[in-house]
Amino acid sequence: MDSKKKNNKAWFLVLPVVFVVAFTAIIPLMAVANYSLQDIQGASNRLFVGLDFFKRVATDPNIQDAFVRNLNLSIQILFIQIPLGIFLARLMPRSGWKASAALVVMAIPLIIPWNVVGTTWRIFTRGDIGLGGVLVNQFFDYNLSEDTTDAWVTILVMDTWHWTPLVTLLVYAGLRSIPQAYYQAAAIDGASPMAVFRFVELPKLKRVLMIALLLRFMDSFMMYTEPFVVTGGGPGSSTQTLSILLTTIAIGQFDLGVAGAFSLMYFLFIQIFSFIFFTVLTLDERPGATKVTPKDKKAAKQEKQPNKVSSKLKKVQK
Amino acid sequence: MAEIRLEGVAHSYDGGKTYALNPITMTWKDGKAYALLGPSGCGKTTLLNIISGLLKPSEGKVFIDGKDVTDVITDDRNIAQVFQFPVLYDTMSVRKNLEFPLKNRKVPRAKIAERVNEIAALLGIEADLDRRPSKLRSDLQQIVSLGRGLVREDVSAILFDEPLTVIDQNFKWTLRNRLKRLHLATGVTVVYVTHDQTEALTFADEVLVMNEGSLVQAGTSESLFLEPKHEFVGYFIGSPGMNFLDVEANSSVLTHNGKPIGKAAKAGLNGRHRFGVRPEFLIPSNKSGLEFKVDRIEDRGVFKLIHLSKDDFQFIAKTEEDYEAKVGGKVNFSFDPKRAFVYDINQRAVSTVSPSGQGGN
Ligand SMILES: Nc1ncnc2c1ncn2[C@@H]1O[C@H](COP(=O)(O)OP(=O)(O)OP(=O)(O)O)[C@@H](O)[C@H]1O
Ligand SMILES: [Mg+2]
C-alpha cells in the first residue's frame, strides 16, 4: 500500500532527547542500580551482593505491610475520586462565565504546593484550633495523632480534596468534546439520563478516564508529602506510604543498598502495573484483523492519542 | 400520525443579533411527505430541531394536533429524527442500536425483535446486525442511523435530515424508493431535508424551498418550476436556473437600458425590477421577440442549450434537439407570456410578462 521508501534518518532528531534523558533519568537510575547490587561502605570498599538486597526488600515485613497499605489506599482513592470526579464534571456549567468560574474554583486545589496542602490540613484538622478538627469533634471523638482510623480517613479526605479536581477537569474536557448530535440522538431515542450516561458519555469518556485512573493510581501510589506533613505516617505506621518508608530507610537508616533495591522494585511495579492496565483497557481498540476501510483509518488516527499519553505518563513517573 | 403547525416560529442562536430562521407560519398536514430544499446554512436543520423539540424556538409556537408543544421535551413529542451525519452508540451492536429507541419506550421484547428484523430487511443490513457500528463503512453507518429513526412504529412524524448524502448514487435511489414506499404504506408525516432538487422533487408531495432562514415558496414540484414566486426558486430549481435581467418599469412597460423587454400583466408597475424567464420558456421565433447573438451551443442529446448574448447581458435557452443555429449568428427569441415574471426589489414575483409588440427591436 505504501510504496514510498521509508526514510529512517528522522531518528537522529530524537538523539538530543535521548541524551538529555540519559542525564536526567538513566544515569541517576544506574546509580541506584549500582547501590542495589553492591554493598558500598566507602569509595574503595564495596562488595558485590547480587540480588541479596532485592530478597531482603521482598521479604521485609515492614515493606510488605507498607505495600499492602499503600495499594489499599490507592484503591480506595480510585473508588472515591473517579466517580466523584465524574459526578462533579457532569454538574459543571457547560458555557458562559459560570463555566469559567467553575473551572477556576476546580483548579485551585491543583495549584497549591503539596507541602502547603499538608500544612493547611495539619492545622485544619487540629482538635484544639483547627476549623475541621473542632467541628468534627462536636459530633464524635476525633484525634488523628492517636486514632488510626481518624488518621486514615483524614488522608483519604485530604487527597480527595486535593486531587478529585484533576479527575473532574479531565472528565469535563472529555464531556465537552462529545458532539451535541449524540445528545440529540439520545433525546430522540427517548434515552433516560442514566442511559445517556451509560451509552453516550461513558464510552466517549473511556480514554479520558483511563488517563485519570492511571494518573491517580500512580500519584497515590507514590504519595509522600501530604501524609508526611499531616500524620508523619502514624499513628504507628498506619498511614505510612511506601514513599515515606523508603525515605526512612534511605535517609533515616542510611541503608542505601536496601533503599536502592526498594526504589528499583517500586519503580518497576508502577511501570508494569500501568502498562498492564493500559494494555487491558485499550485491548478492543487495537487494529484487528478487519479490513482497513477509510473509517478504520480514521479510528487508527484517533488511537495515536493514548500513545501520546503513555509517553507523558512515563515522564510523570520520573 | 399528526398535523404539525408552526406559528410565527423563528430562531436566533445569538440572542437576537442574527436570525438563523425568520418567522415561519405553516402547517404540515397529516400523512404527507414534505421535502425541505435549500442551500447549506439556510436553516433546514434548525427548523427540524424545532419541530422535534431539540431546539426551543426563540419566538413563536409549535402545535402538534392542535396542542401547544412549544415547551414539551423531545421525548414526549413522539417524533423520530434521522441526523445529517451518522450518530451511533459505539458500544452497542447494530442490532442493539436499532433496538434502543424501542427498549427505552418499553416495547415488548417479541415486538422489538420483529420490528428490528423488518427494518434491517428494508435497509438491507441483516448481515451486519451483530457487528459493531464502528467497524462498518460510513455509508452503512448512516443506514443504521436511518434505521434507528425508522424502527418506531407509532411516531407522529419522521424527520430526515439529508439522510442519504453519504450514500452512493445507485443505492441512494433504491433507498429513496423504499423510504417513499414505507411512507405510503404507513401514512406517517415525513419531512425530508435535502439540498438535492431531484431528490426533493421525486420524494415529496410538497416541496418547501428555503433560503437564508426564510421559507420562500411551498408547492408541488410542478408549480415551483412553472411559477417561481421568488427569484431564489427560479435560480435554485431547474437546471440551468432562470435567466434574470435588471429592468426599469414605467407604467408596467419593462425596459433594459432603454430598450423594451416586455409588458407586465399587472398595471401600474414602476421603478427597479427584475425580469425572469426560465431557459425552457425562451422560444425561438422568426421576427418577433428579442434579437440575440449565439455565443455557444451545448448539445445535450435530448435538448440543446443555446447561450445567447445581447448588449450587456446573457441568457440561456433550452430548445428541442432539432433546433439549428449558427454560432456567432443572429437569432430571435420570444418568451411564453404565462411563464415569464417580473420580481420586485424583495425578489417576490409581482406579475407575469408578455413580450413587447411584434418585431420589437
Ligand atoms: N448550534 C448553533 N449555534 C450557532 N449557530 C448555529 C448553530 N447551528 C446552526 N447555526 C447557524 O444557523 C444557520 C442555519 O444552520 P442550519 O444548520 O439550520 O443550516 P442547514 O440548512 O441545516 O445547513 P446544511 O445544509 O449545511 O446542513 C447557519 O448560519 C449556521 O451557521
Ligand atoms: Mg443541516
XYZ file of C-alpha atoms and ligand atoms in Angstrom:
711
model
C 0.000 0.000 0.000
C 2.731 2.415 0.998
C 5.066 2.308 -1.944
C 7.295 5.137 -0.753
C 10.555 4.009 0.763
C 10.808 4.861 4.406
C 13.494 7.304 5.397
C 14.658 6.463 8.883
C 17.020 9.373 9.272
C 14.465 11.193 11.364
C 15.623 9.045 14.247
C 18.675 11.253 14.510
C 16.387 14.084 15.531
C 15.499 12.104 18.628
C 19.112 11.899 19.744
C 19.191 15.157 21.743
C 16.250 13.957 23.784
C 17.924 10.610 24.384
C 20.986 12.486 25.546
C 19.036 14.675 27.960
C 17.039 11.768 29.314
C 20.280 9.866 29.825
C 21.485 12.550 32.194
C 18.205 13.225 33.928
C 16.904 9.699 34.288
C 19.043 6.831 33.134
C 22.327 7.745 34.854
C 20.705 8.513 38.239
C 18.787 5.286 37.885
C 22.006 3.418 37.173
C 23.490 4.884 40.335
C 20.556 3.427 42.230
C 21.065 0.114 40.460
C 24.699 0.277 41.437
C 23.816 0.600 45.093
C 21.218 -2.123 44.901
C 23.653 -4.749 43.649
C 26.689 -3.910 45.766
C 27.217 -3.263 49.414
C 29.068 0.031 49.281
C 30.677 1.150 52.516
C 33.116 3.682 51.123
C 34.741 4.881 47.931
C 37.088 1.899 47.772
C 35.176 -0.548 49.884
C 32.477 -2.370 48.001
C 31.173 -5.878 47.784
C 29.016 -7.377 45.073
C 25.998 -8.953 46.710
C 23.862 -9.840 43.697
C 20.153 -9.916 44.446
C 20.539 -10.039 48.192
C 19.069 -6.604 48.779
C 16.166 -7.414 46.494
C 15.430 -10.540 48.510
C 15.550 -8.540 51.699
C 13.134 -5.977 50.327
C 10.757 -8.670 49.137
C 10.725 -10.410 52.499
C 10.828 -7.411 54.826
C 7.545 -7.430 56.780
C 7.544 -3.632 57.146
C 7.881 -3.140 53.417
C 5.264 -5.816 52.728
C 2.860 -4.109 55.101
C 3.511 -0.721 53.564
C 2.961 -2.190 50.115
C -0.415 -3.652 51.023
C -1.350 -0.492 52.915
C -0.420 1.761 50.008
C -2.194 -0.440 47.472
C -5.246 -0.362 49.689
C -5.044 3.429 49.913
C -4.705 3.793 46.144
C -7.679 1.537 45.511
C -9.856 3.427 47.967
C -8.758 6.696 46.429
C -9.691 5.487 42.950
C -13.057 4.221 44.115
C -13.858 7.571 45.673
C -12.283 10.056 43.303
C -13.174 8.651 39.894
C -16.958 8.513 40.488
C -16.888 11.774 42.412
C -14.883 13.428 39.659
C -17.374 12.279 37.024
C -20.266 13.396 39.171
C -18.809 16.872 39.651
C -17.873 17.222 35.983
C -21.445 16.495 34.958
C -22.707 19.155 37.334
C -20.424 21.834 35.969
C -21.964 24.518 33.729
C -21.339 23.981 30.034
C -20.673 27.522 28.892
C -20.615 31.179 29.785
C -18.969 32.889 32.747
C -20.300 30.233 35.086
C -18.254 27.607 33.301
C -15.108 29.717 33.614
C -15.789 30.379 37.290
C -16.341 26.694 37.979
C -13.114 25.802 36.182
C -11.112 28.266 38.260
C -12.620 27.035 41.519
C -11.945 23.450 40.492
C -8.350 24.165 39.593
C -7.437 25.878 42.877
C -6.502 22.749 44.875
C -4.351 21.586 41.972
C -2.063 24.601 42.012
C -1.305 24.533 45.736
C 2.153 23.074 46.534
C 1.992 19.663 48.182
C 3.544 20.649 51.465
C 1.300 23.686 51.712
C -1.656 21.334 51.301
C -0.186 19.163 54.063
C 0.400 22.103 56.388
C -3.043 23.525 55.714
C -4.660 20.215 56.555
C -2.479 19.682 59.531
C -3.763 22.941 61.013
C -7.278 22.421 59.708
C -7.598 19.049 61.451
C -6.203 20.018 64.847
C -8.650 19.237 67.594
C -7.968 22.416 69.547
C -7.728 25.207 66.974
C -8.401 23.648 63.561
C -11.721 24.518 61.959
C -12.300 20.981 60.696
C -10.937 19.261 63.802
C -13.060 21.283 66.203
C -16.134 20.847 64.046
C -15.814 17.084 63.766
C -15.094 16.860 67.491
C -18.607 18.219 68.125
C -20.060 15.005 66.796
C -17.560 12.338 67.728
C -14.178 11.968 69.211
C -11.608 12.815 66.591
C -7.872 12.724 67.052
C -5.663 11.918 64.142
C -2.490 11.517 66.132
C -3.960 8.739 68.260
C -6.718 7.079 66.318
C -5.549 5.139 63.256
C -8.967 5.290 61.573
C -9.133 9.054 62.030
C -5.682 9.406 60.503
C -6.533 7.136 57.573
C -9.817 8.885 56.829
C -8.124 12.269 57.075
C -5.546 11.259 54.483
C -8.334 9.991 52.205
C -10.381 13.169 52.578
C -7.374 15.397 52.074
C -6.281 13.566 48.948
C -9.826 13.619 47.650
C -9.982 17.362 48.154
C -6.595 17.832 46.529
C -6.883 15.547 43.520
C -10.533 14.962 42.620
C -10.400 18.230 40.640
C -7.871 16.629 38.323
C -10.353 13.880 37.506
C -13.127 16.444 37.221
C -11.211 18.626 34.797
C -10.196 15.684 32.625
C -13.749 14.357 32.519
C -15.117 17.841 31.910
C -12.845 18.213 28.894
C -13.955 14.781 27.726
C -17.618 15.666 28.093
C -17.170 18.928 26.223
C -15.729 17.099 23.259
C -18.821 14.927 22.781
C -20.680 16.295 19.751
C -24.113 17.691 20.544
C -25.580 15.329 17.961
C -25.122 12.383 20.330
C -27.224 14.019 22.979
C -29.795 14.950 20.360
C -29.965 11.387 19.085
C -30.347 10.115 22.632
C -33.193 12.567 23.203
C -34.922 11.399 20.032
C -34.432 7.782 21.108
C -36.034 8.507 24.452
C -32.955 7.607 26.475
C -33.127 8.192 30.222
C -30.404 10.330 31.852
C -28.865 7.105 33.131
C -28.867 5.617 29.629
C -27.326 8.795 28.240
C -24.525 8.461 30.736
C -24.101 4.756 30.161
C -24.301 4.665 26.356
C -23.240 8.121 25.218
C -20.945 9.652 27.787
C -19.145 6.713 29.329
C -17.964 5.205 26.022
C -16.691 8.584 24.885
C -15.019 9.211 28.227
C -13.167 5.935 28.153
C -9.831 7.364 27.119
C -10.012 10.311 29.438
C -10.990 8.066 32.324
C -8.098 5.780 31.595
C -5.731 8.731 31.852
C -7.392 9.869 35.074
C -7.222 6.363 36.513
C -3.562 5.922 35.652
C -2.550 9.334 36.916
C -4.464 8.930 40.130
C -3.121 5.443 40.689
C 0.481 6.460 40.141
C 0.221 9.650 42.143
C -1.438 7.990 45.088
C 0.924 5.042 44.996
C 3.795 7.495 45.209
C 2.149 9.758 47.782
C 4.620 11.250 50.192
C 4.460 14.906 51.156
C 0.925 15.391 52.392
C 0.685 12.376 54.736
C 4.238 13.063 55.875
C 3.269 16.589 56.916
C -0.149 15.730 58.336
C 0.443 12.445 60.162
C 4.109 11.679 59.660
C 2.974 8.191 58.668
C 1.413 7.497 62.044
C -0.043 6.777 64.444
C 2.311 3.823 64.453
C 2.741 3.063 60.801
C -0.964 3.270 59.999
C -0.592 5.932 57.304
C 2.955 5.162 56.278
C 3.087 5.083 52.495
C 5.766 3.284 50.516
C 7.483 6.581 49.765
C 7.581 7.552 53.422
C 9.041 4.176 54.322
C 11.575 4.416 51.520
C 12.745 7.803 52.750
C 13.062 6.437 56.281
C 15.208 3.570 55.041
C 17.354 5.698 52.736
C 17.843 8.798 54.864
C 16.834 7.791 58.377
C 18.670 4.483 58.480
C 21.053 5.258 55.631
C 20.540 1.724 54.381
C 21.367 2.570 50.762
C 21.550 -0.975 49.438
C 18.063 -1.865 50.563
C 16.814 1.581 49.586
C 18.290 1.154 46.101
C 16.692 -2.225 45.578
C 13.448 -0.900 47.040
C 13.482 2.066 44.632
C 14.001 -0.110 41.603
C 11.250 -2.520 42.571
C 8.919 0.367 43.396
C 9.607 1.963 40.025
C 9.205 -1.296 38.134
C 5.973 -2.152 39.868
C 4.357 1.142 38.907
C 5.709 0.849 35.384
C 4.431 -2.686 34.885
C 1.126 -2.101 36.615
C 0.422 0.944 34.443
C 1.439 -0.920 31.324
C -0.846 -3.855 32.060
C -3.638 -1.500 32.940
C -3.224 0.461 29.737
C -2.981 -2.666 27.606
C -6.079 -4.236 29.086
C -8.146 -1.084 28.739
C -7.190 -0.497 25.127
C -7.476 -4.124 24.076
C -10.565 -3.654 21.924
C -9.091 -0.663 20.104
C -6.119 -2.422 18.640
C -6.287 -2.683 14.849
C -7.789 -6.128 14.436
C -7.917 -8.495 11.529
C -10.685 -6.483 9.886
C -10.082 -4.913 6.527
C -8.888 -1.341 6.595
C -11.613 0.986 5.367
C -11.432 4.779 5.327
C -13.419 4.753 8.540
C -10.956 2.407 10.232
C -8.130 4.650 9.214
C -9.826 7.492 10.993
C -10.094 5.324 14.056
C -6.428 4.456 13.769
C -5.616 8.121 13.784
C -7.538 8.537 16.999
C -5.602 5.696 18.517
C -2.496 7.771 18.404
C -3.779 9.800 21.304
C -3.232 7.205 24.007
C 0.327 6.717 22.756
C 0.985 10.357 23.327
C -0.484 9.977 26.749
C 1.623 6.967 27.605
C 4.793 8.855 26.845
C 3.507 11.651 29.040
C 2.851 9.125 31.750
C 6.396 7.909 31.567
C 7.547 11.433 32.138
C 5.248 11.752 35.107
C 6.645 8.589 36.602
C 10.022 10.116 36.943
C -49.696 10.464 12.963
C -50.283 14.087 13.375
C -50.613 17.525 11.959
C -47.830 19.900 12.878
C -48.398 23.607 12.924
C -45.835 26.353 13.280
C -46.981 29.817 14.275
C -44.506 32.630 13.847
C -41.654 30.290 14.665
C -38.249 31.977 14.456
C -34.866 31.225 15.898
C -31.724 33.130 16.718
C -28.638 31.354 18.050
C -27.039 34.562 19.273
C -29.743 36.149 21.368
C -31.401 38.128 18.600
C -28.451 39.616 16.725
C -28.929 37.410 13.681
C -31.732 35.040 12.837
C -30.961 31.548 11.564
C -34.674 31.171 10.957
C -37.069 34.005 10.166
C -40.689 33.802 11.330
C -42.490 30.912 9.663
C -46.174 30.121 9.870
C -47.287 26.940 8.196
C -48.994 23.602 8.631
C -47.538 20.199 7.887
C -50.559 18.100 7.041
C -51.010 14.654 8.444
C -49.671 11.844 6.309
C -47.992 13.987 3.696
C -44.408 13.829 2.530
C -42.634 17.148 2.536
C -39.237 17.986 1.186
C -37.284 20.864 2.619
C -34.957 22.141 -0.017
C -32.341 24.819 0.310
C -28.655 25.620 0.198
C -26.229 24.965 3.011
C -26.787 27.089 6.097
C -30.310 28.225 5.196
C -31.800 26.884 8.418
C -33.127 23.466 7.437
C -31.639 21.614 10.378
C -32.682 24.406 12.707
C -36.275 24.054 11.543
C -36.233 20.264 12.024
C -34.768 20.583 15.503
C -37.540 22.984 16.423
C -40.186 20.548 15.213
C -38.659 17.654 17.131
C -38.131 19.732 20.242
C -34.358 19.518 20.319
C -34.363 23.273 19.997
C -36.783 25.672 21.615
C -37.592 28.447 19.124
C -36.703 31.929 20.335
C -40.075 33.056 19.004
C -43.388 31.509 18.084
C -45.261 28.358 18.931
C -45.322 24.755 17.758
C -48.550 22.776 17.745
C -48.988 19.054 17.251
C -52.608 18.088 16.603
C -53.706 21.424 17.956
C -51.841 21.022 21.225
C -49.201 23.622 22.054
C -45.979 21.653 22.453
C -43.523 24.547 22.388
C -42.327 23.655 25.871
C -42.752 19.895 25.562
C -39.492 17.953 25.513
C -38.469 15.788 22.573
C -39.234 12.546 24.340
C -42.885 13.489 24.795
C -43.398 14.705 21.240
C -43.070 11.281 19.718
C -41.164 12.373 16.666
C -38.392 10.393 15.028
C -35.446 12.180 13.503
C -32.540 10.985 11.423
C -29.463 13.157 11.543
C -27.320 14.529 8.800
C -24.293 12.515 9.934
C -24.313 9.015 11.359
C -24.834 9.059 15.106
C -24.391 5.622 16.615
C -23.853 4.151 20.031
C -20.367 2.704 19.706
C -20.626 0.174 22.489
C -23.755 -1.414 21.068
C -24.031 -3.775 18.132
C -26.046 -2.674 15.128
C -28.961 -4.722 16.450
C -28.782 -3.091 19.868
C -28.641 0.298 18.194
C -31.860 -0.452 16.359
C -33.488 -1.838 19.485
C -32.525 1.140 21.613
C -35.413 3.542 20.835
C -37.909 0.708 21.369
C -36.350 -0.540 24.585
C -36.400 2.944 26.035
C -40.099 3.048 25.338
C -40.734 -0.333 26.926
C -41.947 -2.051 23.781
C -42.431 -5.822 24.394
C -39.412 -7.974 23.531
C -41.061 -10.012 20.816
C -42.298 -6.890 19.114
C -38.837 -5.331 19.255
C -37.233 -8.326 17.582
C -39.864 -8.358 14.872
C -39.532 -4.672 14.186
C -35.743 -4.713 14.096
C -35.772 -7.569 11.595
C -38.282 -5.751 9.425
C -36.233 -2.580 9.319
C -32.986 -4.453 8.779
C -34.572 -6.184 5.805
C -35.900 -2.924 4.432
C -32.466 -1.348 4.603
C -30.543 -4.445 3.591
C -28.408 -4.658 6.711
C -29.481 -8.074 8.057
C -25.959 -9.405 7.653
C -24.485 -6.619 9.736
C -26.848 -6.831 12.688
C -24.327 -8.328 15.063
C -21.395 -6.164 14.114
C -20.133 -3.115 15.881
C -21.168 0.045 14.018
C -17.633 1.414 14.227
C -16.496 -1.488 12.044
C -18.892 -0.549 9.248
C -18.263 1.660 6.238
C -19.535 5.179 6.727
C -22.447 4.766 4.314
C -23.601 1.697 6.218
C -23.278 3.625 9.439
C -25.618 6.230 8.047
C -28.054 3.497 7.059
C -28.009 2.098 10.590
C -28.586 5.607 11.855
C -31.503 5.848 9.441
C -32.801 2.526 10.735
C -32.942 3.873 14.278
C -35.199 6.633 13.016
C -37.483 4.189 11.251
C -37.780 1.499 13.862
C -40.501 3.141 15.938
C -43.931 2.409 14.596
C -46.217 4.854 16.351
C -44.454 8.134 15.619
C -46.260 11.373 14.800
C -43.722 12.243 12.150
C -40.326 11.265 10.848
C -37.815 13.971 10.095
C -34.983 13.064 7.761
C -32.055 15.449 7.714
C -30.252 14.741 4.450
C -30.221 11.042 5.280
C -28.705 9.854 2.035
C -25.922 12.347 1.405
C -23.061 9.924 2.039
C -24.685 7.004 0.259
C -23.621 6.092 -3.244
C -25.811 7.024 -6.194
C -27.306 3.646 -7.071
C -28.183 2.599 -3.596
C -29.417 6.088 -2.826
C -32.029 5.660 -5.476
C -33.132 2.273 -4.157
C -33.284 3.548 -0.610
C -35.220 6.633 -1.536
C -37.815 4.480 -3.237
C -38.036 2.217 -0.215
C -38.485 5.191 2.064
C -41.172 6.501 -0.232
C -42.926 3.108 -0.179
C -42.650 2.983 3.587
C -44.215 6.407 3.756
C -47.079 5.352 1.527
C -47.610 2.159 3.492
C -47.588 3.717 6.949
C -49.059 7.115 6.126
C -46.779 8.823 8.584
C -45.975 12.508 8.087
C -42.496 12.836 6.655
C -40.224 15.839 6.365
C -37.248 15.180 4.186
C -34.402 17.669 4.141
C -32.108 17.762 1.176
C -30.219 20.168 -0.978
C -30.577 17.917 -3.959
C -33.533 19.077 -6.025
C -34.178 15.848 -7.881
C -34.325 14.055 -4.570
C -36.797 16.608 -3.237
C -38.913 16.665 -6.343
C -39.202 12.885 -6.633
C -39.837 12.186 -2.972
C -42.310 14.726 -1.791
C -45.934 15.699 -2.233
C -44.939 19.219 -1.434
C -41.586 20.912 -1.665
C -40.658 23.806 0.602
C -37.831 25.942 -0.639
C -35.814 27.772 1.972
C -33.207 30.447 1.607
C -31.339 32.470 4.209
C -33.617 31.454 7.026
C -36.876 32.071 5.198
C -39.396 29.847 3.565
C -39.544 31.325 0.087
C -42.087 29.100 -1.607
C -44.017 25.928 -0.985
C -45.723 23.864 -3.623
C -45.644 20.872 -5.883
C -42.520 20.374 -7.902
C -44.512 21.450 -10.944
C -45.619 24.746 -9.509
C -42.091 25.533 -8.319
C -40.931 25.009 -11.846
C -43.699 26.756 -13.682
C -44.374 29.639 -11.328
C -41.381 30.572 -9.205
C -42.788 33.094 -6.775
C -39.354 34.101 -5.611
C -36.166 34.759 -7.568
C -34.369 32.189 -5.453
C -36.772 29.450 -6.542
C -36.178 30.382 -10.151
C -32.467 30.232 -9.626
C -32.288 27.151 -7.390
C -34.861 24.872 -9.013
C -34.277 23.793 -12.569
C -31.077 23.245 -14.403
C -29.874 25.580 -15.636
C -31.667 28.115 -13.455
C -33.792 31.037 -14.518
C -32.436 33.878 -16.662
C -32.629 37.214 -14.880
C -32.328 40.750 -16.134
C -32.465 44.086 -14.326
C -35.296 46.146 -15.758
C -36.882 49.502 -15.238
C -40.677 49.555 -15.084
C -42.614 52.513 -16.367
C -46.386 52.066 -16.138
C -45.699 48.328 -16.419
C -43.589 48.653 -19.535
C -40.267 46.986 -18.823
C -37.076 48.277 -20.357
C -33.444 47.403 -20.046
C -31.041 50.222 -20.945
C -33.967 51.956 -22.522
C -34.794 49.062 -24.830
C -38.176 47.367 -24.402
C -38.218 43.853 -22.962
C -41.899 43.254 -22.318
C -45.030 44.416 -20.583
C -46.152 43.281 -17.145
C -49.691 41.963 -16.919
C -50.234 43.870 -13.714
C -50.908 47.569 -14.219
C -49.036 50.429 -12.621
C -45.599 48.914 -12.030
C -42.856 51.473 -11.715
C -39.211 51.527 -10.692
C -36.458 48.944 -10.439
C -37.456 45.326 -11.034
C -36.008 42.105 -12.288
C -37.291 40.182 -15.222
C -37.001 36.403 -15.121
C -37.669 33.637 -17.590
C -36.619 30.010 -17.467
C -34.480 28.658 -20.340
C -37.340 26.297 -21.186
C -39.684 29.191 -21.910
C -37.452 31.200 -24.208
C -38.947 30.266 -27.536
C -37.263 30.563 -30.913
C -39.231 32.896 -33.155
C -38.805 34.306 -36.603
C -39.017 38.035 -36.470
C -40.708 38.734 -33.144
C -39.131 38.864 -29.707
C -35.579 39.865 -28.911
C -32.637 39.542 -31.194
C -29.613 37.754 -29.710
C -26.186 36.695 -30.814
C -25.471 32.960 -30.442
C -22.346 32.526 -28.305
C -22.256 28.814 -27.901
C -24.437 25.750 -28.387
C -24.354 22.850 -25.978
C -25.816 19.690 -27.422
C -27.150 17.614 -24.538
C -28.698 14.909 -26.702
C -32.392 15.261 -25.957
C -32.168 19.035 -25.843
C -29.839 21.871 -26.665
C -28.643 24.745 -24.530
C -28.200 27.903 -26.548
C -26.003 30.515 -24.904
C -27.240 33.879 -26.073
C -25.986 37.381 -25.575
C -27.387 40.792 -26.257
C -25.767 44.099 -25.426
C -24.600 43.660 -21.848
C -26.427 40.513 -20.785
C -26.532 36.788 -21.414
C -29.421 34.336 -21.475
C -29.548 30.597 -21.859
C -32.333 28.989 -23.843
C -33.242 25.325 -23.747
C -34.522 24.123 -27.094
C -35.552 20.969 -28.878
C -32.735 18.815 -30.134
C -33.535 19.694 -33.736
C -33.072 23.425 -33.272
C -30.360 24.705 -35.577
C -28.456 27.966 -35.359
C -25.042 29.261 -36.338
C -22.635 30.204 -33.584
C -21.982 33.936 -33.953
C -25.164 34.392 -35.943
C -28.251 36.375 -35.016
C -31.392 34.670 -33.784
C -34.713 35.812 -32.398
C -36.190 34.513 -29.162
C -39.506 35.354 -27.629
C -40.952 34.037 -24.392
C -44.093 32.421 -23.066
C -46.263 35.205 -21.548
C -47.561 32.896 -18.813
C -44.053 31.725 -17.847
C -42.097 34.962 -17.673
C -42.182 37.000 -14.489
C -41.215 40.296 -13.055
C -39.841 40.418 -9.498
C -39.839 43.356 -7.109
C -36.902 44.507 -5.005
C -37.817 41.908 -2.374
C -37.321 39.249 -5.053
C -41.035 38.397 -4.992
C -42.908 37.800 -8.242
C -45.396 40.574 -8.862
C -46.673 39.771 -12.314
C -46.307 37.781 -15.480
C -44.784 39.456 -18.504
C -45.732 39.326 -22.133
C -43.275 40.088 -24.913
C -43.230 43.590 -26.379
C -45.087 44.208 -29.580
C -44.297 42.264 -32.745
C -40.925 42.811 -34.303
C -39.797 44.932 -31.375
C -36.140 45.688 -31.627
N -25.663 25.484 17.380
C -25.523 26.587 16.641
N -25.013 27.710 17.161
C -24.882 28.836 16.421
N -25.225 28.932 15.142
C -25.736 27.851 14.547
C -25.911 26.621 15.259
N -26.439 25.716 14.421
C -26.582 26.356 13.243
N -26.171 27.628 13.304
C -26.213 28.639 12.211
O -27.548 28.773 11.804
C -27.659 28.815 10.393
C -28.564 27.699 9.919
O -27.949 26.466 10.208
P -28.602 25.074 9.876
O -27.717 24.037 10.450
O -30.017 25.071 10.305
O -28.494 25.054 8.294
P -28.810 23.871 7.269
O -29.786 24.410 6.297
O -29.173 22.650 8.002
O -27.407 23.719 6.533
P -26.716 22.392 5.971
O -27.319 22.104 4.644
O -25.289 22.802 5.850
O -26.937 21.327 6.976
C -26.244 28.718 9.859
O -25.801 30.015 9.552
C -25.450 28.157 10.997
O -24.141 28.666 10.989
Mg -28.262 20.823 8.232
